[in-house]
mmCIF file of C-alpha atoms and ligand atoms in Angstrom:
data_model
loop_
_atom_site.group_PDB
_atom_site.id
_atom_site.type_symbol
_atom_site.label_atom_id
_atom_site.label_comp_id
_atom_site.label_asym_id
_atom_site.label_seq_id
_atom_site.Cartn_x
_atom_site.Cartn_y
_atom_site.Cartn_z
ATOM 1 C CA MET H 1 -17.034 14.723 -16.358
ATOM 2 C CA GLU H 2 -16.730 11.251 -17.851
ATOM 3 C CA LEU H 3 -15.991 7.999 -16.043
ATOM 4 C CA TYR H 4 -13.821 5.104 -17.182
ATOM 5 C CA LEU H 5 -14.106 1.694 -15.495
ATOM 6 C CA ALA H 6 -11.018 -0.545 -15.534
ATOM 7 C CA GLN H 7 -11.435 -4.062 -16.843
ATOM 8 C CA PRO H 8 -10.850 -6.307 -14.974
ATOM 9 C CA ARG H 9 -11.351 -4.895 -11.483
ATOM 10 C CA GLY H 10 -12.628 -6.121 -8.123
ATOM 11 C CA PHE H 11 -13.120 -9.673 -6.924
ATOM 12 C CA CYS H 12 -10.588 -12.340 -7.967
ATOM 13 C CA ALA H 13 -11.155 -16.103 -7.893
ATOM 14 C CA GLY H 14 -9.404 -16.486 -4.513
ATOM 15 C CA VAL H 15 -11.675 -13.918 -2.870
ATOM 16 C CA VAL H 16 -14.835 -15.367 -4.433
ATOM 17 C CA ARG H 17 -13.822 -18.811 -3.169
ATOM 18 C CA ALA H 18 -13.053 -17.563 0.363
ATOM 19 C CA ILE H 19 -16.408 -15.782 0.697
ATOM 20 C CA GLU H 20 -18.260 -18.797 -0.732
ATOM 21 C CA ILE H 21 -16.501 -21.025 1.809
ATOM 22 C CA VAL H 22 -17.740 -18.923 4.739
ATOM 23 C CA GLU H 23 -21.271 -18.691 3.347
ATOM 24 C CA LEU H 24 -21.455 -22.420 2.656
ATOM 25 C CA ALA H 25 -19.985 -23.269 6.073
ATOM 26 C CA LEU H 26 -22.651 -21.085 7.715
ATOM 27 C CA GLU H 27 -25.304 -22.957 5.764
ATOM 28 C CA VAL H 28 -23.903 -26.433 6.452
ATOM 29 C CA TYR H 29 -22.657 -26.137 10.039
ATOM 30 C CA LYS H 30 -24.877 -23.240 11.229
ATOM 31 C CA PRO H 31 -23.592 -20.194 13.151
ATOM 32 C CA PRO H 32 -21.423 -19.415 14.883
ATOM 33 C CA ILE H 33 -18.632 -20.186 12.422
ATOM 34 C CA TYR H 34 -15.262 -18.775 13.461
ATOM 35 C CA VAL H 35 -12.955 -17.100 10.939
ATOM 36 C CA TYR H 36 -9.280 -16.563 11.740
ATOM 37 C CA HIS H 37 -8.447 -12.982 10.607
ATOM 38 C CA GLU H 38 -10.503 -10.953 8.112
ATOM 39 C CA ILE H 39 -11.511 -13.543 5.499
ATOM 40 C CA VAL H 40 -10.421 -10.999 2.846
ATOM 41 C CA HIS H 41 -9.237 -7.441 3.436
ATOM 42 C CA ASN H 42 -12.544 -5.613 3.109
ATOM 43 C CA ALA H 43 -14.617 -4.235 5.985
ATOM 44 C CA HIS H 44 -17.860 -4.381 3.961
ATOM 45 C CA VAL H 45 -17.395 -8.082 3.197
ATOM 46 C CA VAL H 46 -16.532 -8.814 6.821
ATOM 47 C CA ALA H 47 -19.554 -6.846 8.129
ATOM 48 C CA ASP H 48 -21.863 -8.728 5.765
ATOM 49 C CA LEU H 49 -20.554 -12.130 6.889
ATOM 50 C CA LYS H 50 -20.784 -11.077 10.543
ATOM 51 C CA LYS H 51 -24.478 -10.380 9.996
ATOM 52 C CA GLN H 52 -24.853 -13.939 8.695
ATOM 53 C CA GLY H 53 -23.250 -15.395 11.853
ATOM 54 C CA ALA H 54 -19.499 -15.471 11.190
ATOM 55 C CA VAL H 55 -17.309 -14.580 14.186
ATOM 56 C CA PHE H 56 -13.934 -13.089 13.287
ATOM 57 C CA VAL H 57 -11.061 -13.750 15.705
ATOM 58 C CA GLU H 58 -7.437 -12.650 15.825
ATOM 59 C CA SER H 59 -6.411 -15.543 18.077
ATOM 60 C CA LEU H 60 -7.361 -19.225 17.993
ATOM 61 C CA ALA H 61 -7.550 -19.036 21.799
ATOM 62 C CA ASP H 62 -10.858 -17.217 21.239
ATOM 63 C CA VAL H 63 -12.332 -20.211 19.383
ATOM 64 C CA PRO H 64 -14.127 -22.718 21.630
ATOM 65 C CA ALA H 65 -12.618 -26.228 21.414
ATOM 66 C CA GLY H 66 -14.294 -28.399 18.810
ATOM 67 C CA SER H 67 -15.685 -25.439 16.800
ATOM 68 C CA VAL H 68 -15.454 -24.909 13.050
ATOM 69 C CA VAL H 69 -12.757 -22.375 12.148
ATOM 70 C CA ILE H 70 -11.946 -21.032 8.698
ATOM 71 C CA PHE H 71 -8.458 -19.830 7.780
ATOM 72 C CA SER H 72 -8.538 -16.628 5.696
ATOM 73 C CA ALA H 73 -7.552 -16.332 2.019
ATOM 74 C CA HIS H 74 -4.112 -15.001 3.018
ATOM 75 C CA GLY H 75 -2.969 -18.315 4.498
ATOM 76 C CA VAL H 76 -1.536 -19.173 7.912
ATOM 77 C CA SER H 77 1.737 -20.357 9.410
ATOM 78 C CA GLY H 78 2.573 -23.917 10.442
ATOM 79 C CA ALA H 79 2.269 -22.836 14.092
ATOM 80 C CA ILE H 80 -1.376 -21.823 13.579
ATOM 81 C CA VAL H 81 -2.140 -25.134 11.855
ATOM 82 C CA ALA H 82 -0.560 -26.971 14.815
ATOM 83 C CA GLN H 83 -2.448 -24.837 17.346
ATOM 84 C CA ALA H 84 -5.750 -25.596 15.613
ATOM 85 C CA GLU H 85 -4.959 -29.320 15.724
ATOM 86 C CA GLN H 86 -3.997 -29.161 19.357
ATOM 87 C CA ARG H 87 -7.280 -27.387 20.203
ATOM 88 C CA GLN H 88 -9.164 -29.990 18.129
ATOM 89 C CA LEU H 89 -10.732 -27.351 15.917
ATOM 90 C CA ASP H 90 -12.548 -28.388 12.774
ATOM 91 C CA VAL H 91 -10.514 -26.453 10.175
ATOM 92 C CA ILE H 92 -11.726 -25.335 6.754
ATOM 93 C CA ASP H 93 -8.874 -23.797 4.797
ATOM 94 C CA ALA H 94 -9.859 -20.805 2.632
ATOM 95 C CA THR H 95 -6.240 -20.000 1.751
ATOM 96 C CA CYS H 96 -6.115 -18.988 -1.911
ATOM 97 C CA PRO H 97 -4.631 -21.878 -3.921
ATOM 98 C CA LEU H 98 -2.105 -19.432 -5.406
ATOM 99 C CA VAL H 99 -0.858 -18.582 -1.905
ATOM 100 C CA THR H 100 -0.695 -22.290 -1.043
ATOM 101 C CA LYS H 101 1.442 -22.752 -4.163
ATOM 102 C CA VAL H 102 3.944 -20.194 -2.814
ATOM 103 C CA HIS H 103 3.984 -21.955 0.594
ATOM 104 C CA LEU H 104 4.757 -25.282 -1.094
ATOM 105 C CA GLN H 105 7.469 -23.745 -3.235
ATOM 106 C CA GLY H 106 9.106 -22.134 -0.172
ATOM 107 C CA LYS H 107 8.950 -25.439 1.723
ATOM 108 C CA ARG H 108 10.513 -27.293 -1.220
ATOM 109 C CA TYR H 109 13.428 -24.855 -1.445
ATOM 110 C CA SER H 110 13.926 -25.058 2.308
ATOM 111 C CA ALA H 111 13.882 -28.876 2.291
ATOM 112 C CA GLN H 112 16.609 -28.761 -0.402
ATOM 113 C CA GLY H 113 18.808 -26.721 1.952
ATOM 114 C CA TYR H 114 18.233 -23.245 0.488
ATOM 115 C CA ALA H 115 17.814 -20.119 2.594
ATOM 116 C CA VAL H 116 14.467 -18.722 1.390
ATOM 117 C CA ILE H 117 14.046 -15.010 0.759
ATOM 118 C CA ILE H 118 10.440 -13.828 0.582
ATOM 119 C CA VAL H 119 9.979 -10.734 -1.554
ATOM 120 C CA GLY H 120 7.101 -8.979 0.195
ATOM 121 C CA HIS H 121 5.909 -6.885 3.105
ATOM 122 C CA ILE H 122 6.816 -8.399 6.456
ATOM 123 C CA GLU H 123 3.709 -7.115 8.220
ATOM 124 C CA HIS H 124 1.265 -8.541 5.646
ATOM 125 C CA GLU H 125 -0.709 -11.625 6.735
ATOM 126 C CA GLU H 126 0.216 -13.526 3.584
ATOM 127 C CA VAL H 127 3.940 -13.041 4.217
ATOM 128 C CA ILE H 128 3.550 -13.906 7.918
ATOM 129 C CA GLY H 129 1.850 -17.139 6.843
ATOM 130 C CA THR H 130 4.456 -17.950 4.182
ATOM 131 C CA MET H 131 7.324 -17.194 6.564
ATOM 132 C CA GLY H 132 5.776 -19.409 9.225
ATOM 133 C CA SER H 133 5.314 -22.291 6.765
ATOM 134 C CA ILE H 134 9.039 -22.566 6.073
ATOM 135 C CA ALA H 135 10.961 -24.488 8.711
ATOM 136 C CA GLY H 136 14.512 -23.435 7.765
ATOM 137 C CA GLU H 137 16.334 -20.138 7.227
ATOM 138 C CA VAL H 138 13.961 -17.471 5.909
ATOM 139 C CA HIS H 139 14.264 -13.714 5.253
ATOM 140 C CA VAL H 140 11.864 -11.023 3.991
ATOM 141 C CA VAL H 141 12.851 -8.090 1.762
ATOM 142 C CA SER H 142 10.634 -5.358 0.352
ATOM 143 C CA THR H 143 13.162 -3.034 -1.320
ATOM 144 C CA PRO H 144 16.442 -3.343 -3.242
ATOM 145 C CA GLU H 145 18.097 -1.502 -0.321
ATOM 146 C CA GLU H 146 17.050 -4.295 2.038
ATOM 147 C CA VAL H 147 18.638 -6.799 -0.349
ATOM 148 C CA ALA H 148 21.969 -4.992 0.089
ATOM 149 C CA GLU H 149 21.684 -5.373 3.889
ATOM 150 C CA LEU H 150 20.817 -9.098 3.889
ATOM 151 C CA THR H 151 23.007 -11.592 5.709
ATOM 152 C CA VAL H 152 22.519 -15.242 4.742
ATOM 153 C CA SER H 153 24.348 -18.321 6.041
ATOM 154 C CA ASP H 154 25.455 -19.533 2.564
ATOM 155 C CA PRO H 155 25.290 -16.976 -0.300
ATOM 156 C CA GLY H 156 25.658 -19.862 -2.785
ATOM 157 C CA LYS H 157 22.463 -21.560 -1.617
ATOM 158 C CA VAL H 158 19.704 -18.988 -1.763
ATOM 159 C CA ALA H 159 16.192 -19.136 -3.264
ATOM 160 C CA TYR H 160 13.320 -16.670 -3.371
ATOM 161 C CA VAL H 161 9.540 -16.628 -3.547
ATOM 162 C CA THR H 162 7.300 -13.571 -3.772
ATOM 163 C CA GLN H 163 4.100 -12.313 -2.167
ATOM 164 C CA THR H 164 1.243 -12.733 -4.660
ATOM 165 C CA THR H 165 -0.036 -9.158 -4.576
ATOM 166 C CA LEU H 166 3.025 -6.966 -5.139
ATOM 167 C CA SER H 167 3.606 -4.422 -7.865
ATOM 168 C CA LEU H 168 5.221 -6.112 -10.854
ATOM 169 C CA ASP H 169 7.630 -3.217 -11.317
ATOM 170 C CA ASP H 170 8.778 -3.168 -7.681
ATOM 171 C CA THR H 171 9.198 -6.921 -7.678
ATOM 172 C CA ARG H 172 11.260 -6.823 -10.861
ATOM 173 C CA ASP H 173 13.699 -4.353 -9.243
ATOM 174 C CA ILE H 174 14.037 -6.437 -6.079
ATOM 175 C CA ILE H 175 14.602 -9.663 -8.010
ATOM 176 C CA ALA H 176 17.240 -7.891 -10.131
ATOM 177 C CA ALA H 177 18.971 -6.777 -6.925
ATOM 178 C CA LEU H 178 18.805 -10.333 -5.545
ATOM 179 C CA LYS H 179 20.342 -11.742 -8.732
ATOM 180 C CA THR H 180 23.166 -9.204 -8.609
ATOM 181 C CA ARG H 181 23.863 -9.920 -4.941
ATOM 182 C CA PHE H 182 23.443 -13.738 -5.198
ATOM 183 C CA PRO H 183 24.294 -14.801 -8.773
ATOM 184 C CA ASP H 184 23.343 -18.459 -8.047
ATOM 185 C CA ILE H 185 19.922 -17.608 -6.606
ATOM 186 C CA ILE H 186 16.980 -19.680 -7.851
ATOM 187 C CA GLY H 187 13.325 -18.687 -7.937
ATOM 188 C CA PRO H 188 10.186 -18.536 -10.015
ATOM 189 C CA GLY H 189 10.811 -15.165 -11.729
ATOM 190 C CA LEU H 190 7.714 -13.015 -11.518
ATOM 191 C CA ASN H 191 5.472 -16.085 -11.677
ATOM 192 C CA ASP H 192 4.298 -15.854 -8.069
ATOM 193 C CA ILE H 193 2.563 -12.539 -8.759
ATOM 194 C CA CYS H 194 -0.943 -13.857 -9.288
ATOM 195 C CA TYR H 195 -2.959 -13.523 -12.495
ATOM 196 C CA ALA H 196 -5.509 -11.210 -10.811
ATOM 197 C CA THR H 197 -2.820 -8.847 -9.517
ATOM 198 C CA GLN H 198 -1.163 -8.727 -12.951
ATOM 199 C CA ASN H 199 -4.419 -8.172 -14.817
ATOM 200 C CA ARG H 200 -5.609 -5.398 -12.487
ATOM 201 C CA GLN H 201 -2.247 -3.630 -12.608
ATOM 202 C CA ASN H 202 -2.124 -3.801 -16.412
ATOM 203 C CA ALA H 203 -5.700 -2.505 -16.579
ATOM 204 C CA VAL H 204 -5.099 0.449 -14.259
ATOM 205 C CA ARG H 205 -1.906 1.350 -16.142
ATOM 206 C CA ASP H 206 -3.821 1.394 -19.446
ATOM 207 C CA MET H 207 -6.649 3.415 -17.900
ATOM 208 C CA ALA H 208 -4.313 5.910 -16.229
ATOM 209 C CA ARG H 209 -3.151 7.053 -19.693
ATOM 210 C CA GLU H 210 -6.698 8.155 -20.506
ATOM 211 C CA VAL H 211 -7.744 9.973 -17.324
ATOM 212 C CA ASP H 212 -6.903 12.894 -15.010
ATOM 213 C CA LEU H 213 -7.704 11.116 -11.758
ATOM 214 C CA VAL H 214 -7.857 7.475 -10.604
ATOM 215 C CA LEU H 215 -10.006 6.245 -7.724
ATOM 216 C CA VAL H 216 -9.131 2.787 -6.377
ATOM 217 C CA VAL H 217 -11.908 1.174 -4.379
ATOM 218 C CA GLY H 218 -10.357 -0.988 -1.682
ATOM 219 C CA ALA H 219 -9.313 -1.228 1.934
ATOM 220 C CA GLN H 220 -6.293 0.587 3.363
ATOM 221 C CA ASN H 221 -4.886 -2.783 4.525
ATOM 222 C CA SER H 222 -5.378 -4.432 1.125
ATOM 223 C CA SER H 223 -1.965 -4.968 -0.452
ATOM 224 C CA ASN H 224 -3.170 -5.337 -4.039
ATOM 225 C CA SER H 225 -5.373 -2.205 -3.738
ATOM 226 C CA ASN H 226 -2.424 -0.153 -2.513
ATOM 227 C CA ARG H 227 -0.341 -1.434 -5.414
ATOM 228 C CA LEU H 228 -3.087 -0.357 -7.881
ATOM 229 C CA LYS H 229 -2.836 3.162 -6.468
ATOM 230 C CA ASP H 230 0.990 3.006 -6.774
ATOM 231 C CA VAL H 231 0.787 1.851 -10.403
ATOM 232 C CA ALA H 232 -1.626 4.689 -11.284
ATOM 233 C CA GLU H 233 0.641 7.240 -9.599
ATOM 234 C CA GLN H 234 3.703 5.829 -11.352
ATOM 235 C CA SER H 235 1.823 6.522 -14.600
ATOM 236 C CA GLY H 236 1.769 10.199 -13.616
ATOM 237 C CA VAL H 237 -1.860 10.494 -12.470
ATOM 238 C CA LYS H 238 -3.237 11.573 -9.102
ATOM 239 C CA ALA H 239 -4.786 8.540 -7.388
ATOM 240 C CA TYR H 240 -6.734 7.942 -4.190
ATOM 241 C CA LEU H 241 -7.557 4.698 -2.383
ATOM 242 C CA ILE H 242 -11.107 4.863 -1.009
ATOM 243 C CA GLN H 243 -13.107 2.328 0.959
ATOM 244 C CA ASP H 244 -16.393 3.500 -0.543
ATOM 245 C CA ALA H 245 -18.188 6.483 -2.102
ATOM 246 C CA GLY H 246 -18.416 8.225 1.280
ATOM 247 C CA GLU H 247 -14.678 8.966 1.194
ATOM 248 C CA ILE H 248 -14.727 10.954 -2.073
ATOM 249 C CA ARG H 249 -13.921 14.624 -1.500
ATOM 250 C CA ASN H 250 -15.391 17.296 -3.757
ATOM 251 C CA GLU H 251 -12.053 19.115 -4.016
ATOM 252 C CA TRP H 252 -10.563 16.071 -5.809
ATOM 253 C CA LEU H 253 -13.056 16.620 -8.629
ATOM 254 C CA THR H 254 -12.270 20.246 -9.428
ATOM 255 C CA SER H 255 -10.513 20.673 -12.774
ATOM 256 C CA VAL H 256 -10.766 16.992 -13.749
ATOM 257 C CA SER H 257 -12.826 15.890 -16.725
ATOM 258 C CA ARG H 258 -11.960 12.187 -16.985
ATOM 259 C CA ILE H 259 -11.998 9.950 -13.915
ATOM 260 C CA GLY H 260 -10.870 6.316 -13.885
ATOM 261 C CA ILE H 261 -12.187 3.786 -11.383
ATOM 262 C CA THR H 262 -10.769 0.422 -10.446
ATOM 263 C CA ALA H 263 -11.160 -1.865 -7.441
ATOM 264 C CA GLY H 264 -8.869 -4.152 -5.498
ATOM 265 C CA ALA H 265 -9.337 -7.915 -5.595
ATOM 266 C CA SER H 266 -11.278 -7.898 -2.307
ATOM 267 C CA ALA H 267 -13.627 -4.981 -3.099
ATOM 268 C CA PRO H 268 -17.243 -5.872 -4.012
ATOM 269 C CA GLU H 269 -18.666 -4.473 -7.272
ATOM 270 C CA ALA H 270 -21.534 -2.883 -5.296
ATOM 271 C CA LEU H 271 -18.996 -0.445 -3.826
ATOM 272 C CA VAL H 272 -17.829 0.497 -7.335
ATOM 273 C CA GLN H 273 -21.424 1.115 -8.377
ATOM 274 C CA GLY H 274 -21.847 3.298 -5.269
ATOM 275 C CA VAL H 275 -18.877 5.377 -6.443
ATOM 276 C CA VAL H 276 -20.362 5.643 -9.948
ATOM 277 C CA ASP H 277 -23.695 6.850 -8.501
ATOM 278 C CA ARG H 278 -21.943 9.369 -6.254
ATOM 279 C CA LEU H 279 -19.999 10.760 -9.223
ATOM 280 C CA ARG H 280 -23.124 10.921 -11.398
ATOM 281 C CA ASP H 281 -24.596 13.162 -8.686
ATOM 282 C CA SER H 282 -21.477 15.333 -9.013
ATOM 283 C CA GLY H 283 -21.837 15.875 -12.741
ATOM 284 C CA VAL H 284 -20.613 12.742 -14.523
ATOM 285 C CA VAL H 285 -22.477 12.480 -17.815
ATOM 286 C CA ALA H 286 -21.001 9.327 -19.378
ATOM 287 C CA VAL H 287 -19.597 6.026 -18.111
ATOM 288 C CA HIS H 288 -17.260 3.997 -20.326
ATOM 289 C CA MET H 289 -15.942 0.461 -19.828
ATOM 290 C CA MET H 290 -12.262 0.081 -20.739
ATOM 291 C CA ASN H 291 -11.237 -2.851 -22.914
ATOM 292 C CA GLY H 292 -9.331 -5.527 -21.060
ATOM 293 C CA VAL H 293 -8.955 -9.225 -20.468
ATOM 294 C CA THR H 294 -11.912 -11.294 -19.375
ATOM 295 C CA GLU H 295 -11.036 -13.604 -16.505
ATOM 296 C CA SER H 296 -12.373 -17.134 -16.302
ATOM 297 C CA THR H 297 -10.340 -18.517 -13.388
ATOM 298 C CA VAL H 298 -12.427 -20.357 -10.795
ATOM 299 C CA PHE H 299 -11.075 -22.298 -7.817
ATOM 300 C CA ARG H 300 -12.847 -25.359 -6.450
ATOM 301 C CA LEU H 301 -14.252 -25.247 -2.931
ATOM 302 C CA PRO H 302 -12.679 -27.650 -0.403
ATOM 303 C CA ARG H 303 -13.900 -31.196 -1.042
ATOM 304 C CA GLU H 304 -14.833 -31.852 2.607
ATOM 305 C CA LEU H 305 -17.068 -28.788 2.657
ATOM 306 C CA LEU H 306 -18.739 -29.729 -0.606
ATOM 307 C CA GLU H 307 -19.292 -33.247 0.659
ATOM 308 C CA ALA H 308 -20.648 -31.952 3.947
ATOM 309 C CA GLY H 309 -23.068 -29.797 2.024
ATOM 310 C CA MET H 310 -23.824 -32.673 -0.370
ATOM 311 C CA ILE H 311 -23.204 -30.358 -3.295
ATOM 312 C CA ALA H 312 -22.048 -31.997 -6.515
ATOM 313 C CA THR H 313 -18.689 -30.687 -7.689
ATOM 314 C CA SER H 314 -19.417 -31.563 -11.305
ATOM 315 C CA GLY H 315 -21.285 -28.338 -12.075
ATOM 316 C CA ARG H 316 -18.371 -26.164 -11.042
ATOM 317 C CA PRO H 317 -15.513 -25.397 -13.449
ATOM 318 C CA SER H 318 -12.143 -26.749 -12.351
ATOM 319 C CA ILE H 319 -9.025 -24.911 -11.295
ATOM 320 C CA GLU H 320 -7.367 -22.914 -14.047
HETATM 321 FE FE1 SF4 M 1 -5.488 -15.407 -4.757
HETATM 322 FE FE2 SF4 M 1 -4.460 -13.511 -6.300
HETATM 323 FE FE3 SF4 M 1 -6.867 -13.207 -5.290
HETATM 324 FE FE4 SF4 M 1 -4.744 -13.087 -3.676
HETATM 325 S S1 SF4 M 1 -5.266 -11.647 -5.315
HETATM 326 S S2 SF4 M 1 -6.650 -14.169 -3.286
HETATM 327 S S3 SF4 M 1 -3.414 -14.616 -4.669
HETATM 328 S S4 SF4 M 1 -6.247 -14.800 -6.779
#
């Protein structure tokens, strides 16, 4: 068997920034540091940060008044921001800047009197946060069928934004349905799908043409990892989403000679290497790196945290 590694794969700039924020906060403020929700959707990352002294909570009521609390990369609603203020928590916001951009866009549309339609999955933390950041009329759709069932107060005054980690193809279909249903609708096109999501989907699509099986390393609750599996399957290849090498089943490997591996934006490279080692033990004789784009995007850490840690910002590349 031969292995093919998608390029790019794994950590994106938003995930790197979120993890760095927790690690730096632990260093500067000392444990315990509270984190609202999983900082990124990966159990291995969360377990590692827990060992360093991070305490993950699902409710701000579990954070002692006056403590440091970090909001996860997925972003939070206005109600959570208000609750943190009311409890006098010292907030560090690890929301990915690309998610914040969607929040701001949604708020702008809403302030201009538009009903805002979020294209995304209603149960996903990012969408919950985006929905809760918009004060006016807001709806969520995840399929063209749901577009057909929508009821809005003024069909002539409708705007949309999209979750950052959707499949480009699915999003295109939903936006087409929205434009048919509401000819005057305004929105950013596919621009809200983030660069990391786009690059990883393009890479897995290219790789899927070359292989018999695709393994996506990522968490079951990771939206972008699930979409990578969908994209591989839409290319006609069997694909599995695995948290780590321990989930690989020997029966998947019978009658395959070329296996492709990719990883979601919140999956550490060490997990990919664990999968490579596991497959070498099962008879893989060669590992190839696919060609693909090289990413250089880096997001700045929050200024207050850098200042608190007395770390000069000058050495760090700026936002792309
Ligand atoms: Fe930000 Fe995109 Fe990474 Fe999500 S996948 S954290 S939007 S860079």
